[in-house]
Coordinates of C-alpha atoms in Angstrom, one line a residue:
M14 CA 1.1 -68.7 35.5
N15 CA -1.2 -66.5 33.9
L16 CA -1.2 -63.1 32.0
V17 CA -1.6 -61.0 34.9
T18 CA 1.1 -61.8 36.9
L19 CA 3.4 -61.6 34.3
L20 CA 2.8 -58.0 33.0
P21 CA 5.0 -56.6 36.0
F22 CA 7.8 -58.4 34.0
I23 CA 7.4 -58.1 31.0
V24 CA 7.0 -54.1 31.2
L25 CA 10.0 -54.3 33.0
I26 CA 12.1 -56.2 30.5
G27 CA 11.0 -53.9 28.1
A28 CA 12.0 -50.6 29.8
M29 CA 15.4 -52.1 30.8
F30 CA 15.9 -52.7 26.6
L31 CA 14.4 -49.2 25.7
M32 CA 16.8 -47.0 28.1
T33 CA 19.5 -49.6 26.9
R34 CA 19.1 -49.0 23.7
S35 CA 19.1 -45.2 24.3
A36 CA 22.1 -45.2 25.9
K37 CA 23.9 -47.5 23.1
K38 CA 22.7 -44.5 20.8
K39 CA 24.6 -41.8 22.9
Q40 CA 27.8 -43.6 23.1
Q41 CA 27.2 -44.2 19.4
A42 CA 26.8 -40.5 18.8
A43 CA 29.6 -39.6 21.2
A44 CA 32.0 -42.0 19.2
Q45 CA 31.2 -41.0 15.6
M46 CA 31.3 -36.8 17.1
R47 CA 35.0 -38.0 18.3
D48 CA 36.1 -39.5 15.0
H49 CA 35.3 -36.5 13.0
M50 CA 37.7 -34.5 15.1
T51 CA 40.7 -33.0 13.0
P52 CA 43.9 -31.2 13.3
G53 CA 42.7 -27.3 14.6
T54 CA 39.0 -28.1 15.9
G55 CA 38.1 -26.6 19.0
V56 CA 36.4 -28.4 21.6
R57 CA 35.4 -28.8 25.1
T58 CA 36.7 -31.6 27.5
I59 CA 34.0 -33.1 30.0
G60 CA 35.6 -31.2 32.6
G61 CA 34.9 -28.1 30.8
M62 CA 37.9 -27.1 29.5
Y63 CA 38.0 -25.1 26.1
A64 CA 41.2 -26.5 23.8
T65 CA 42.4 -26.4 20.5
V66 CA 43.2 -30.3 18.9
K67 CA 46.5 -30.2 17.7
E68 CA 47.5 -34.2 17.5
I69 CA 45.5 -37.2 16.4
G70 CA 46.3 -40.7 18.1
D71 CA 44.4 -43.8 18.4
D72 CA 43.3 -43.9 21.8
T73 CA 44.3 -40.0 22.7
V74 CA 44.0 -36.6 21.2
T75 CA 47.0 -34.0 22.1
L76 CA 45.2 -30.5 22.9
E77 CA 47.2 -26.9 23.0
L78 CA 45.2 -25.7 26.7
A79 CA 47.1 -22.0 25.8
P80 CA 49.3 -20.7 23.1
G81 CA 52.7 -23.3 23.2
V82 CA 50.8 -25.4 26.3
H83 CA 50.1 -28.8 25.3
A84 CA 48.5 -31.7 26.9
I85 CA 47.4 -35.6 26.0
F86 CA 44.1 -36.5 26.7
A87 CA 42.2 -39.2 26.3
K88 CA 39.8 -39.5 22.9
N89 CA 36.7 -40.5 25.8
A90 CA 38.0 -36.9 27.9
I91 CA 36.3 -34.8 24.5
G92 CA 33.0 -33.9 25.4
A93 CA 32.1 -31.8 22.4
V94 CA 33.3 -30.9 19.3
L95 CA 32.6 -27.1 18.9
E96 CA 31.8 -25.3 15.3
D97 CA 34.5 -22.5 14.9
A98 CA 32.3 -19.9 15.0
E99 CA 31.4 -20.8 18.9
Y100 CA 34.8 -21.5 20.2
N101 CA 35.6 -18.1 19.2
R102 CA 32.8 -17.0 20.5
I103 CA 33.4 -19.1 24.0
V104 CA 37.2 -18.5 23.6
H105 CA 38.3 -15.2 22.0
G106 CA 35.1 -13.0 22.5
I107 CA 34.7 -12.9 19.1
D108 CA 31.7 -12.8 17.7
D109 CA 31.0 -12.6 14.3
D110 CA 26.7 -12.7 14.3
E111 CA 26.3 -9.4 16.4
A112 CA 23.2 -8.2 15.0
T113 CA 24.0 -4.2 14.5
D114 CA 20.2 -3.0 14.7
T115 CA 19.3 -5.7 18.2
P116 CA 17.5 -2.9 20.6
V117 CA 19.6 -2.3 23.9
V118 CA 17.2 -3.6 26.8
P119 CA 18.2 -1.4 29.8
D120 CA 19.8 -2.5 33.3
D121 CA 17.6 -1.0 35.4
A122 CA 14.3 0.8 35.0
S123 CA 15.4 4.7 35.4
S124 CA 15.4 4.9 31.4
L125 CA 11.4 3.9 31.7
T126 CA 10.4 6.6 34.8
E127 CA 13.4 9.2 33.1
A128 CA 12.0 11.9 30.3
P129 CA 15.0 12.2 27.8
K130 CA 16.4 15.5 28.7
A131 CA 15.9 18.3 26.1
D132 CA 20.0 19.2 24.9
L133 CA 20.6 22.4 26.7
T134 CA 23.3 23.7 24.5
K135 CA 21.0 24.8 21.9
G136 CA 18.2 27.3 24.2
E137 CA 16.1 24.4 24.1
A138 CA 14.0 24.1 27.6
E139 CA 14.2 20.8 29.9
A140 CA 11.5 18.1 28.4
P141 CA 8.9 18.1 31.8
G142 CA 9.5 15.0 33.3
L143 CA 7.1 12.0 33.4
D144 CA 4.9 11.9 36.9
L145 CA 4.3 8.7 38.2
G146 CA 2.0 10.0 41.5
K147 CA -1.1 10.5 42.7
K148 CA -2.4 13.8 41.6
D149 CA -4.1 16.6 44.8
E150 CA -6.8 16.4 42.5
D151 CA -7.8 12.7 42.8
A152 CA -7.8 12.8 46.2
P153 CA -10.3 12.9 48.4
K154 CA -12.1 16.0 49.4
G155 CA -12.4 16.2 53.2
D156 CA -10.1 15.9 56.7
D157 CA -6.7 13.7 56.3
E158 CA -7.1 12.9 60.1
P159 CA -9.2 10.3 61.1
K160 CA -12.2 11.2 63.2
D161 CA -11.2 9.2 66.6
G162 CA -7.6 10.5 66.4
K163 CA -6.0 7.0 65.4
S164 CA -4.4 6.2 62.3
D165 CA -4.5 2.5 60.3
G166 CA -1.0 1.2 62.1
E167 CA -2.6 1.8 65.7
A168 CA -4.1 -0.5 68.5
G169 CA -7.7 -0.1 68.0
A170 CA -8.1 1.2 64.4
K171 CA -11.2 0.9 62.3

């Protein structure tokens, strides 16, 4: 046998080795993450449930799903151990990092086309609105009707 016939097999074995190696690294990282759980830590299960760790056993974890509601999960069912700030933001809606000087983006484009109105209680005149329409002086001079009497939408129009 020559090297050319063995080359596909060598490439296949190398790819399998690399894939199993990366999967093994992911499993080790997940196990290490689960080992760093402590009671009071916020977690997300692989099913997407957010809870607080109450007790940690050898193969199981007791989670508090709601105040006074406890459930026992397998350690392998923990998908992520969350930081306190992230857990509070997701579960309780508490955002510690909310910036006060961030600009507010409008939900629609109405604020882009409307000019701000002046305060009429102080006797000021209303501010002129922004006109995005075509002005009459920009229109071509002459007859608006086509000479043959047909408009663009009719059959036989040019």
